[in-house]
Tab-separated table of C-alpha atoms and ligand atoms in Angstrom:
chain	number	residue	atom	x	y	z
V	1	UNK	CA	5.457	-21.114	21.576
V	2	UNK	CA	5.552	-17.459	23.167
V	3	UNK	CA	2.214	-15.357	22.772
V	4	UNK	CA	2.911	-12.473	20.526
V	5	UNK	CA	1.308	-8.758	20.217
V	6	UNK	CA	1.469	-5.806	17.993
V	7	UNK	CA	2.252	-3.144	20.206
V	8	UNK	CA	2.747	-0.156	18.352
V	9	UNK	CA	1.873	1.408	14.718
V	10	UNK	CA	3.927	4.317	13.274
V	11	UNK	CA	2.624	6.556	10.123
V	12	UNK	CA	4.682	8.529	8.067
V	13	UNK	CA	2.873	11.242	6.007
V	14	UNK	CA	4.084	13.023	3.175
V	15	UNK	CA	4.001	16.389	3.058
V	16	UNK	CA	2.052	17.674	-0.275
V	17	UNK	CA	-1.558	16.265	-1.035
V	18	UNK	CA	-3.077	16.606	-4.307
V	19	UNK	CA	-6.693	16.818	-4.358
V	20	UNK	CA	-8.625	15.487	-7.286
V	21	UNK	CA	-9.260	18.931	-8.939
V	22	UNK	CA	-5.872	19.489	-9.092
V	23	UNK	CA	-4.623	16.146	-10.406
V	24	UNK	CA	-7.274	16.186	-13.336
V	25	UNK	CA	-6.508	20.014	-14.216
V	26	UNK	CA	-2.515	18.456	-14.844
V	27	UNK	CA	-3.558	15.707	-16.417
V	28	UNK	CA	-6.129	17.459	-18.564
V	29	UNK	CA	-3.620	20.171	-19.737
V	30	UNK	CA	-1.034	17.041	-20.561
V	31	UNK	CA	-4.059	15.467	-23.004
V	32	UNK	CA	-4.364	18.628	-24.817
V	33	UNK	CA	-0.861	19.372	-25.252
V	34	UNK	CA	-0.318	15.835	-26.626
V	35	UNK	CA	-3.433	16.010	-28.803
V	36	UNK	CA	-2.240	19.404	-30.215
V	37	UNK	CA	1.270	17.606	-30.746
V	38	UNK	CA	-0.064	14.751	-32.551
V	39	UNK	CA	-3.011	16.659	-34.314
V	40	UNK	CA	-1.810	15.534	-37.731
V	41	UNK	CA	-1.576	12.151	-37.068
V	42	UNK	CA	-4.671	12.653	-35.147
V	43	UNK	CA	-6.680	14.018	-37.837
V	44	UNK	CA	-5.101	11.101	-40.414
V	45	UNK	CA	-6.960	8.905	-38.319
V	46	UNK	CA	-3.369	7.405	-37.371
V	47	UNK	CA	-3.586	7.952	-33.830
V	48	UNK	CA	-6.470	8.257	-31.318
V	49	UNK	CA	-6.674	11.622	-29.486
V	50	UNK	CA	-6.067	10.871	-25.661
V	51	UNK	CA	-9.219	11.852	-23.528
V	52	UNK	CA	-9.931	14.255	-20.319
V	53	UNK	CA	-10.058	12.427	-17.163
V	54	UNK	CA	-12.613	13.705	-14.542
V	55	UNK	CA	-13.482	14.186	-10.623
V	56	UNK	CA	-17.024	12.867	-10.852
V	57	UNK	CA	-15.524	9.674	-12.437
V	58	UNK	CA	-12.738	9.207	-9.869
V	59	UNK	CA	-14.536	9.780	-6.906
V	60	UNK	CA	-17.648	7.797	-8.236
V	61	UNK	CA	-15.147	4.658	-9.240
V	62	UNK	CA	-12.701	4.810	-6.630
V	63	UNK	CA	-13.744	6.590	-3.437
V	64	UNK	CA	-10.806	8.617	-3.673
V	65	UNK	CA	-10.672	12.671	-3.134
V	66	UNK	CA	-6.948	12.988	-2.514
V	67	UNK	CA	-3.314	11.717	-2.026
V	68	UNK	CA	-0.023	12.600	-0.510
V	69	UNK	CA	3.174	12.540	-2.609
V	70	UNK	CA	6.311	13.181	-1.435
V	71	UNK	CA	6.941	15.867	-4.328
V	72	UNK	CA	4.204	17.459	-6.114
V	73	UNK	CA	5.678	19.571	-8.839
V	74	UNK	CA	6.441	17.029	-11.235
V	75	UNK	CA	3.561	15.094	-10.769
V	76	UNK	CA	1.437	18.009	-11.446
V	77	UNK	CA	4.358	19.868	-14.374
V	78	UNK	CA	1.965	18.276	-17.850
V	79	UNK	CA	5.019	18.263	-19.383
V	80	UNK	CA	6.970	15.914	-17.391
V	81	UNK	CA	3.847	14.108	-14.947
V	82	UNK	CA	6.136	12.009	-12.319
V	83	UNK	CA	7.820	13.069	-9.138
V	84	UNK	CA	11.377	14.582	-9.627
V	85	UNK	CA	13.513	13.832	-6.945
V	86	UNK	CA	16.938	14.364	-6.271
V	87	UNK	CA	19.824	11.617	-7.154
V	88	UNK	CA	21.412	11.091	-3.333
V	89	UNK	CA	25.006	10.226	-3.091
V	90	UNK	CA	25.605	6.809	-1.532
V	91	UNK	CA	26.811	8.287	2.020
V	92	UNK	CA	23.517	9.962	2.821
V	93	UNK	CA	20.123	8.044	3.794
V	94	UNK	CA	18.060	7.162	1.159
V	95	UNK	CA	14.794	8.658	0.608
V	96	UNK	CA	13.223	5.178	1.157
V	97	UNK	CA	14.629	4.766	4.791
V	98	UNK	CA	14.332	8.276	5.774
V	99	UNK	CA	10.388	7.611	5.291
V	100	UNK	CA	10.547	4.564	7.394
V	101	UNK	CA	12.793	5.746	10.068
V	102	UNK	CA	10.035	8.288	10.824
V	103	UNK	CA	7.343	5.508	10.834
V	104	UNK	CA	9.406	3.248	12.603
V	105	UNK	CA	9.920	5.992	15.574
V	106	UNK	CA	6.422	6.587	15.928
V	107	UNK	CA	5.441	2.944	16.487
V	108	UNK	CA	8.409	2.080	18.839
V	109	UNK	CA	7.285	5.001	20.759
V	110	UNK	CA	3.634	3.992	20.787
V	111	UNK	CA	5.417	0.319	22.055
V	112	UNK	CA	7.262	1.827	24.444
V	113	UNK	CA	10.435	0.818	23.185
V	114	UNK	CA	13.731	1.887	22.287
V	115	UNK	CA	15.499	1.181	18.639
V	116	UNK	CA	17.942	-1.351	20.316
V	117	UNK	CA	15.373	-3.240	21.386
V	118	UNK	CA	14.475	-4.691	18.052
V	119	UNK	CA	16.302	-7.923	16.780
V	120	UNK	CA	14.832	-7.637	13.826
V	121	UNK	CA	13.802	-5.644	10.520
V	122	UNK	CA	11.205	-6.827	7.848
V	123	UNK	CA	11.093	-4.167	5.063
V	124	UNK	CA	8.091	-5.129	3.011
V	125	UNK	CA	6.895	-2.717	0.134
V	126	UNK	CA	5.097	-3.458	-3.559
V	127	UNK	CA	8.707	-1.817	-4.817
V	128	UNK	CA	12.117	-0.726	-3.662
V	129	UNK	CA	14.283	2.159	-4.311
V	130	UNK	CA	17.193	-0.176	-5.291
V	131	UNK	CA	18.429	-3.845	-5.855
V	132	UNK	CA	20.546	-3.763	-2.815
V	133	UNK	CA	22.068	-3.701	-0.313
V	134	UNK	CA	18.758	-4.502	1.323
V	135	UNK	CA	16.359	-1.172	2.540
V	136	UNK	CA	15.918	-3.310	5.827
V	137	UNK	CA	19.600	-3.236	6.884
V	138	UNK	CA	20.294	0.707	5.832
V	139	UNK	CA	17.132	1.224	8.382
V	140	UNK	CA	18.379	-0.984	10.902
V	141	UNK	CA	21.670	0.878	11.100
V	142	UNK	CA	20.048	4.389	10.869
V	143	UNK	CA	17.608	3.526	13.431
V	144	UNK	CA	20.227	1.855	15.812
V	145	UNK	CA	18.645	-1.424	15.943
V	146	UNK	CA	20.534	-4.922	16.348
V	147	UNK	CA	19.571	-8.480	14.673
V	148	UNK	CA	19.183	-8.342	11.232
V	149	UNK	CA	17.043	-7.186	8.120
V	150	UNK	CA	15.771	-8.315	4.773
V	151	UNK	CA	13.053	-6.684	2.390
V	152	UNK	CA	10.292	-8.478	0.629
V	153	UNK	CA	7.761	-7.574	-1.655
V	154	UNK	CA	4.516	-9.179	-2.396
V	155	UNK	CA	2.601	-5.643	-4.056
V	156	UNK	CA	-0.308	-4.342	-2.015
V	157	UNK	CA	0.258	-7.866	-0.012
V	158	UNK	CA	3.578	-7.008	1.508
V	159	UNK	CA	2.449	-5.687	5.224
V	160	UNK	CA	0.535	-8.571	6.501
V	161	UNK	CA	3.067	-11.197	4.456
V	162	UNK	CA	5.499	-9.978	6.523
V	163	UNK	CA	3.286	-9.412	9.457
V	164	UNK	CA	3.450	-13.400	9.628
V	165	UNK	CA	7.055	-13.453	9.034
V	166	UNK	CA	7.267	-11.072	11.900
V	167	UNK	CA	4.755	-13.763	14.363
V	168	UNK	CA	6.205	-16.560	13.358
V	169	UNK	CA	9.679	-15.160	14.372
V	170	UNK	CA	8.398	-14.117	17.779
V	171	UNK	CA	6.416	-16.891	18.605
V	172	UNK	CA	9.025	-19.340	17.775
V	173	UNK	CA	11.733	-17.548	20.103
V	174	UNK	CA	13.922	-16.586	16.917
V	175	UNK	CA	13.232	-13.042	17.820
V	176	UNK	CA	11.701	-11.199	20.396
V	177	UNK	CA	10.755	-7.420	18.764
V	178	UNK	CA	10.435	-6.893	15.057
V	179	UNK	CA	10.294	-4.087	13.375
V	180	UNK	CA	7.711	-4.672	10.194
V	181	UNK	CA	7.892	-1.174	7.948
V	182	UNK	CA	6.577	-0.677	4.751
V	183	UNK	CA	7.428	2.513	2.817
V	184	UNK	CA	5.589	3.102	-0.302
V	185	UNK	CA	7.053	5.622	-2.622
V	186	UNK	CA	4.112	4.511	-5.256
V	187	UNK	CA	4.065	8.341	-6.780
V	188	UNK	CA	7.802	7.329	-8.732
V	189	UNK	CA	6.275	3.756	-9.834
V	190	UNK	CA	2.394	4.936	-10.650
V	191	UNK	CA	2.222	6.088	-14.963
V	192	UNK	CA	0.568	9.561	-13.968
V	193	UNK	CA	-0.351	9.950	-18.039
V	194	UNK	CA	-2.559	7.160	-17.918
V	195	UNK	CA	-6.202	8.129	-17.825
V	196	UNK	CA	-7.476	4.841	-16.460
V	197	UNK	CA	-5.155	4.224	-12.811
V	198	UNK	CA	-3.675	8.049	-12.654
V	199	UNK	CA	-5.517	8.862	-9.869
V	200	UNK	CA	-5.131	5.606	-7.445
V	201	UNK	CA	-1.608	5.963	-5.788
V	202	UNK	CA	-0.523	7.732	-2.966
V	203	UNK	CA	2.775	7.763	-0.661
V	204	UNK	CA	3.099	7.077	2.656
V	205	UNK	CA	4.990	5.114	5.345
V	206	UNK	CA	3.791	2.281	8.070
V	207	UNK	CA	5.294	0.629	10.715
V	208	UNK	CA	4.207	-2.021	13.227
V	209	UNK	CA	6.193	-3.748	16.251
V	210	UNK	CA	5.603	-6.970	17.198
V	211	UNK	CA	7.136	-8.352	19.670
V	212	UNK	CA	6.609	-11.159	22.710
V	213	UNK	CA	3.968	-10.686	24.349
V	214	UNK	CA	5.669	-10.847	27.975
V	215	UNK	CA	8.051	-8.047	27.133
V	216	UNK	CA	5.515	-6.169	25.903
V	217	UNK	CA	4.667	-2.782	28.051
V	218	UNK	CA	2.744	-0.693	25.537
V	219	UNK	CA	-0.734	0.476	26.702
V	220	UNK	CA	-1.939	-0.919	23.711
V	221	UNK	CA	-1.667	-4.329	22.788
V	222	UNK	CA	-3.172	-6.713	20.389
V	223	UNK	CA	-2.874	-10.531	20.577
V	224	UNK	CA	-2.055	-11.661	17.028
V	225	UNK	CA	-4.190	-15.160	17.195
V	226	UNK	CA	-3.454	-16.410	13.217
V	227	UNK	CA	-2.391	-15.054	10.360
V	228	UNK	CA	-3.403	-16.855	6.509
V	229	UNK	CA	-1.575	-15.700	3.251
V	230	UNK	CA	-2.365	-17.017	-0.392
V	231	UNK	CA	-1.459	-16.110	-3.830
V	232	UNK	CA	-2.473	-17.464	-6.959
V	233	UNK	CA	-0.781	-16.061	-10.402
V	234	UNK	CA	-2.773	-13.124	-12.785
V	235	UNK	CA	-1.093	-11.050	-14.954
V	236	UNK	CA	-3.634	-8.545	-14.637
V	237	UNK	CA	-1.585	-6.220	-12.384
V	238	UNK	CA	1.863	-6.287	-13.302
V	239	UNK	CA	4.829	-3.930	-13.974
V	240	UNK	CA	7.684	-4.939	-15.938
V	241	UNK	CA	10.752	-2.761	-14.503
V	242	UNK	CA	13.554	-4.496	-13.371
V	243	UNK	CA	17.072	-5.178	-13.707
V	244	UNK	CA	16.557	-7.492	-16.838
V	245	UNK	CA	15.612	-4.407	-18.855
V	246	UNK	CA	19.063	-3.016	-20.011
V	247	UNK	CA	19.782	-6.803	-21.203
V	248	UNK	CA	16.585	-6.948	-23.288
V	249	UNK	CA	17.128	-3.739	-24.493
V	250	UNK	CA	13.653	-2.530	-23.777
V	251	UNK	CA	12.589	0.838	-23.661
V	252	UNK	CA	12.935	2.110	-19.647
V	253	UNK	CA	9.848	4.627	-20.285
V	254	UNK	CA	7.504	2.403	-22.161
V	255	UNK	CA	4.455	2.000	-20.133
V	256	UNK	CA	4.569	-1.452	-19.307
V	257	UNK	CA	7.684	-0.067	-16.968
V	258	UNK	CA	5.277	1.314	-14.497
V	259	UNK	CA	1.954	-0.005	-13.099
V	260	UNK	CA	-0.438	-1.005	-15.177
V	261	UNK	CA	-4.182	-3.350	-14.581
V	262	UNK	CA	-7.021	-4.391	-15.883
V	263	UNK	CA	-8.995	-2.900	-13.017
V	264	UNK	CA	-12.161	-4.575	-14.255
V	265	UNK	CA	-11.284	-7.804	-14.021
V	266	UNK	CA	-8.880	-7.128	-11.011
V	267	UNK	CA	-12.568	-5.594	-9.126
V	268	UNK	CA	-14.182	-8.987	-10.068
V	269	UNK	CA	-11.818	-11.739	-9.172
V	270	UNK	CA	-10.242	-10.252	-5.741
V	271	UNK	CA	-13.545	-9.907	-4.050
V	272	UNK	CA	-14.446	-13.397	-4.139
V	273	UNK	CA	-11.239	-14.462	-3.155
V	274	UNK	CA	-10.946	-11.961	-0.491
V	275	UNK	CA	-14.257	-12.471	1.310
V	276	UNK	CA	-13.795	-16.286	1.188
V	277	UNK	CA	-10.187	-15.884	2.450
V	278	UNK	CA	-11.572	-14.355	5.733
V	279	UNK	CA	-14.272	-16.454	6.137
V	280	UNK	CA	-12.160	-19.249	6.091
V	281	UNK	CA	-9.546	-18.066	8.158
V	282	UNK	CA	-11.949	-16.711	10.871
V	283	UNK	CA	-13.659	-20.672	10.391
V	284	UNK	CA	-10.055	-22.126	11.915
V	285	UNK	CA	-10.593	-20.150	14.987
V	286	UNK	CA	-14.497	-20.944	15.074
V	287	UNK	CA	-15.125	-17.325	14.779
V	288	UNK	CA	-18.495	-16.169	12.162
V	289	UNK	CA	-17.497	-13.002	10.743
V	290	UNK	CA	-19.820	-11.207	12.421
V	291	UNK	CA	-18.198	-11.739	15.519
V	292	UNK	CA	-15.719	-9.524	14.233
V	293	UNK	CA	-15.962	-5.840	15.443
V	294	UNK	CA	-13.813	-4.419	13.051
V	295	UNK	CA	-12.011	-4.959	9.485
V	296	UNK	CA	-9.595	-3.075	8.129
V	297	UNK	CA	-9.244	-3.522	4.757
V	298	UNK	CA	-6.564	-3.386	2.018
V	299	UNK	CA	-7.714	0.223	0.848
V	300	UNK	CA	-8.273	-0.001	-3.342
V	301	UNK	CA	-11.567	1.284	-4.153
V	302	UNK	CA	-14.702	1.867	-2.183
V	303	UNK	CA	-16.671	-0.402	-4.047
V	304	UNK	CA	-14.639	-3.249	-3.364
V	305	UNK	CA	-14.111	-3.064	0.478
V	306	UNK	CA	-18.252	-1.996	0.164
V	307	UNK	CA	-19.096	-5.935	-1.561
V	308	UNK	CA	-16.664	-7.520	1.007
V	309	UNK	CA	-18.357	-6.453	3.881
V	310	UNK	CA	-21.652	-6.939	2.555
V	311	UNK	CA	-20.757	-10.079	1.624
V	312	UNK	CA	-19.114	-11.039	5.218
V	313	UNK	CA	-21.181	-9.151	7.846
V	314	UNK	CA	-24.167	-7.542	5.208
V	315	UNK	CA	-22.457	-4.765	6.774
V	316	UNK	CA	-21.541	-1.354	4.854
V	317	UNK	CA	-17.796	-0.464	4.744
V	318	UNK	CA	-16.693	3.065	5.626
V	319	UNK	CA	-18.836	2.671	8.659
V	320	UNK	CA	-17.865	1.526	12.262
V	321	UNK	CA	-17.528	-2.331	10.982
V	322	UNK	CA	-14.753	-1.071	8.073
V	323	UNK	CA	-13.227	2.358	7.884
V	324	UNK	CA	-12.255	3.884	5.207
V	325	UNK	CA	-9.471	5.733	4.571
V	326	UNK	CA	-8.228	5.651	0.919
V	327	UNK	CA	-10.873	9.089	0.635
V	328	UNK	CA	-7.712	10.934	2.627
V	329	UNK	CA	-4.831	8.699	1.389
V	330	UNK	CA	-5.654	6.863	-2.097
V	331	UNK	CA	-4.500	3.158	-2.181
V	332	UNK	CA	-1.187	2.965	-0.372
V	333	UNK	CA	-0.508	-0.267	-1.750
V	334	UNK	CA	0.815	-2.572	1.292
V	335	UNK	CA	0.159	0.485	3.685
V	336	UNK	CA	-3.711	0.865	3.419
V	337	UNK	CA	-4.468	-1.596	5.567
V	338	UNK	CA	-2.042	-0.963	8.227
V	339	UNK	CA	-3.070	3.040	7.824
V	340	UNK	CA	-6.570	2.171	8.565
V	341	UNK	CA	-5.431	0.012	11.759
V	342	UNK	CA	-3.265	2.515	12.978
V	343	UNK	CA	-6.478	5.878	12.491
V	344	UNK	CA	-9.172	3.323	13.716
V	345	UNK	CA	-8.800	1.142	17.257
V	346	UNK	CA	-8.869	2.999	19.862
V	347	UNK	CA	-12.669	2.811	20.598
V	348	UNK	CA	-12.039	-0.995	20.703
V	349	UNK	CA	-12.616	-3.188	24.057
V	350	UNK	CA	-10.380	-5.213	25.752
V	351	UNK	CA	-11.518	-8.827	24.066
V	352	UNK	CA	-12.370	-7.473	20.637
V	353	UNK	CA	-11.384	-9.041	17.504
V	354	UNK	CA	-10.326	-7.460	14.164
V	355	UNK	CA	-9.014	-8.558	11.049
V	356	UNK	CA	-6.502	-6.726	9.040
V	357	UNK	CA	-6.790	-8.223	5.706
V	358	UNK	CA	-4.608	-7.387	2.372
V	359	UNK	CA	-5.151	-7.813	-1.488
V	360	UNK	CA	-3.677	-6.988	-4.137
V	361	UNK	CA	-1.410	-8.000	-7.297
V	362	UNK	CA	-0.160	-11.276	-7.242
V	363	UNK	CA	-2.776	-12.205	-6.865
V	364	UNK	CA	-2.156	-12.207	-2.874
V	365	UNK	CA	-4.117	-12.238	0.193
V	366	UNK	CA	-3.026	-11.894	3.462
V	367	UNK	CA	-5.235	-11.915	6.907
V	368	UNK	CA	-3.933	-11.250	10.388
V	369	UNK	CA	-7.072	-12.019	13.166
V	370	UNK	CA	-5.883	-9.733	15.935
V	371	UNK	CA	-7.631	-9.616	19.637
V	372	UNK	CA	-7.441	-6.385	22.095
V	373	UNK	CA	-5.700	-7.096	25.151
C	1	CO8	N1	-11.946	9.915	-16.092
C	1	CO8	C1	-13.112	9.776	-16.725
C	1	CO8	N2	-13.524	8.625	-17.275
C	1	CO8	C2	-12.732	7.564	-17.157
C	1	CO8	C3	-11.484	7.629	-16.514
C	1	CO8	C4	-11.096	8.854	-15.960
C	1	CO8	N3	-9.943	9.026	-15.313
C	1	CO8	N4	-10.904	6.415	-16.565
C	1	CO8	C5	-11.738	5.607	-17.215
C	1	CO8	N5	-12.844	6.295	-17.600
C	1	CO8	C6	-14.011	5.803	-18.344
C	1	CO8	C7	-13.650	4.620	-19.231
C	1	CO8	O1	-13.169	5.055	-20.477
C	1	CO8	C8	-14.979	3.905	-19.350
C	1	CO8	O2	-15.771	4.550	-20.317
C	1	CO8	P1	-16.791	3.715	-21.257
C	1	CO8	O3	-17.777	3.099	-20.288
C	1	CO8	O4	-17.363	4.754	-22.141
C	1	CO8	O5	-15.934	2.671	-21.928
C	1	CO8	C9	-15.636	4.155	-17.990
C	1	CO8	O6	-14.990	5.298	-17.433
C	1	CO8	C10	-15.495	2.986	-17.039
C	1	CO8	O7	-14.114	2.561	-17.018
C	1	CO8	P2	-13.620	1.354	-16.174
C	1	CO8	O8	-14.478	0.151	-16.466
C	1	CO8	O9	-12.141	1.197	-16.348
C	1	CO8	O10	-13.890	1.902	-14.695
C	1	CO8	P3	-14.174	1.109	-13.381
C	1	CO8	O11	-15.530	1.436	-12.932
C	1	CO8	O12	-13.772	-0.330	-13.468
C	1	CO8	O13	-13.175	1.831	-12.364
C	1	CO8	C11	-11.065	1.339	-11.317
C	1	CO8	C12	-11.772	1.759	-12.585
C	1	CO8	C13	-11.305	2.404	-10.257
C	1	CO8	C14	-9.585	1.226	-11.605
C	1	CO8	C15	-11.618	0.014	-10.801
C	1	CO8	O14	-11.650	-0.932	-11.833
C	1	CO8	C16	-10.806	-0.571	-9.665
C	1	CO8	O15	-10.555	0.050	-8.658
C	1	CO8	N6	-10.432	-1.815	-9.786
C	1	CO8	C17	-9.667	-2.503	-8.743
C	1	CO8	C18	-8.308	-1.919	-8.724
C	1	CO8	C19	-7.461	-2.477	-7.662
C	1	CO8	O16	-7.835	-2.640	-6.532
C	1	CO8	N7	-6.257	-2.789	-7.975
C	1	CO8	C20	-5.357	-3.237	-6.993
C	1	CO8	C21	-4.086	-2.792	-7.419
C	1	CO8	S1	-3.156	-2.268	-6.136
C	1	CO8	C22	-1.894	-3.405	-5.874
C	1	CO8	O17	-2.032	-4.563	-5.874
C	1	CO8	C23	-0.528	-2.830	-5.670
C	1	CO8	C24	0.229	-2.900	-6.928
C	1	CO8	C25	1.591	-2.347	-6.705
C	1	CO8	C26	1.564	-0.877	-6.352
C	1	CO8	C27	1.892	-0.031	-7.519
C	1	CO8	C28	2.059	1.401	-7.100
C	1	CO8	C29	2.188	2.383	-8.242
């Protein structure tokens, strides 16, 4: 078995944010103009006037002050309230893979590495633009790598899932550099006219290589010494779009088409899971979690990553032990993690360990222990 590293992290970043203020002044405007719409039926008492949404509340539940989108005017247009992007013909790069071909040059020159050098592409994301031919093998060819390419998707999961895809491949001697990207257009697949979640998406693109460690010539190198993935089946984040919904004849705009949670319950039942997922995994390489220096965390909600940590380290996240960065970037679904790796290691010392741990719908959990070489 060969010893294998992450080398190099890549971060697309879109180029419109939308602060809070902004985002609640749409989405206010939208409630009014659908309340004024509907004020017969309102007044019949045969439909329930939608509400305002707030900053106070968002920032208070969440953590979050802002996001990036790749387009802003439909988002923001309260008569319309998602992205509108343009239909690309079939001979020009899809918006998907232009995102990640960006990423993906930024972490191969962080690795010191050039495009051909990869043998192989994971494209992991919690959705893809289309059913196929695979976003892997249109970014392979655009970057100019060789091997081959496949996508998965396991939601918010997706990065560190195919982070052990990715080690498994290079310590086996399948591969020797892969390319693990994960572009998340979540702005097209978020329901922006839904009071309770239409503030917690962002977009954004990551990118990691991993390769052997012996080939490796990066100045920055991390020892990947495990990695632990689990899922267990909830329905309580789910989105029903897919290719089955011209057959059923379902509605392609109702709003179980788009993401949807029961962010209550979702709060209650990951943190348990995630803590003792860590614990445990740390436990196989006789590690106590505070003999972690740093964890970067899937990046949800600020209260979530807070009752981890305490319940881990008794440590507060958003400090030194956890950084935050969903404040800047919202939840990124498989990307928030991976973001907050990329912003926060360089004060680490040769010998430190980290964890980059994952959660999300699924339910899924994925932890990568990582050591700085
Ligand atoms: N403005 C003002 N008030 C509001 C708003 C709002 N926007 N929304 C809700 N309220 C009100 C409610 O009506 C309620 O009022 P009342 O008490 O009078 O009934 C009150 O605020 C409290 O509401 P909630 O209980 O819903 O609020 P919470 O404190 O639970 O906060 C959160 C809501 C922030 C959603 C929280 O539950 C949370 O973060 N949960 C965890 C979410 C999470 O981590 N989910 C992971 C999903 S990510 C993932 O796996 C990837 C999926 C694939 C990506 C999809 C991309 C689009």
């Amino acid at each position: 078995m060969h010893s294998v590293v992450i080398s190099g992290t890549g971060l697309y970043q879109p180029p419109h944010t939308i602060s809070n203020a902004e985002l609640v002044q749409a989405f206010n405007t939208y409630v009014d103009l659908q309340n004024a719409e509907h004020a017969e039926a309102i007044a019949a008492g045969e439909r329930a006037p939608l509400v305002h949404s707030s900053v106070e509340f968002i920032e208070k539940a969440s953590g979050i002050k802002q996001r990036y989108v790749l387009e802003k005017d439909g988002v923001l247009d309260p008569t319309r309230m998602y992205p509108r992007f343009k239909e690309r013909p079939d001979d020009q790069i899809s918006l998907m893979a232009e995102i990640a071909v960006d990423a993906a040059r930024d972490a191969l020159a962080a690795a010191g590495k050039q495009a051909s050098d990869i043998d192989a592409v994971f494209c992991a994301s919690a959705n893809m633009q289309r059913a196929y031919p695979a976003m892997a093998v249109e970014i392979q060819q655009a970057l100019g790598a060789g091997g081959y390419g496949f996508d998965m998707n396991v939601a918010c999961s997706s990065a560190t899932f195919a982070l052990e895809q990715a080690y498994n491949a290079v310590r086996s001697g399948a591969s020797k550099c892969v390319l693990v990207i994960n572009p998340e257009i979540t702005s097209a697949h978020l329901e922006w006219r839904d009071r309770d979640c239409h503030f917690i998406f962002g977009d954004v693109c990551t990118a990691l290589i991993v390769e052997r460690a012996d080939l490796a010539v990066g100045k920055d190198q991390w020892e990947i010494l495990g990695t632990k993935l689990a899922t267990q089946f909830s329905n309580n984040i789910r989105n029903n779009f897919g290719f089955m919904n011209r057959a059923e004849d379902s509605d392609p705009l109702a709003r179980d088409k788009t993401f949807r949670q029961e962010g209550r319950k979702v709060f209650k039942e990951v943190v348990p899971i995630a803590a003792a997922h860590i614990e445990n995994h740390l436990a196989t390489l006789d590690v106590q979690p505070a003999g972690v220096r740093r964890y970067w965390l899937h990046q949800a909600n600020l209260g979530m990553n807070q009752l981890i940590i305490k319940k881990l380290v008794a440590g507060e996240a958003g400090s030194d032990v956890a950084p935050l960065i969903l404040d800047e970037f919202a939840n990124t679904a498989s990307a928030g993690s991976i973001i907050a790796f990329h912003r926060h290691r360089a004060d680490l010392a040769e010998g430190d360990l980290g964890v980059i741990c994952s959660f999300g719908a699924g339910y899924s959990v994925g932890s990568v222990i990582v050591k700085k070489r």
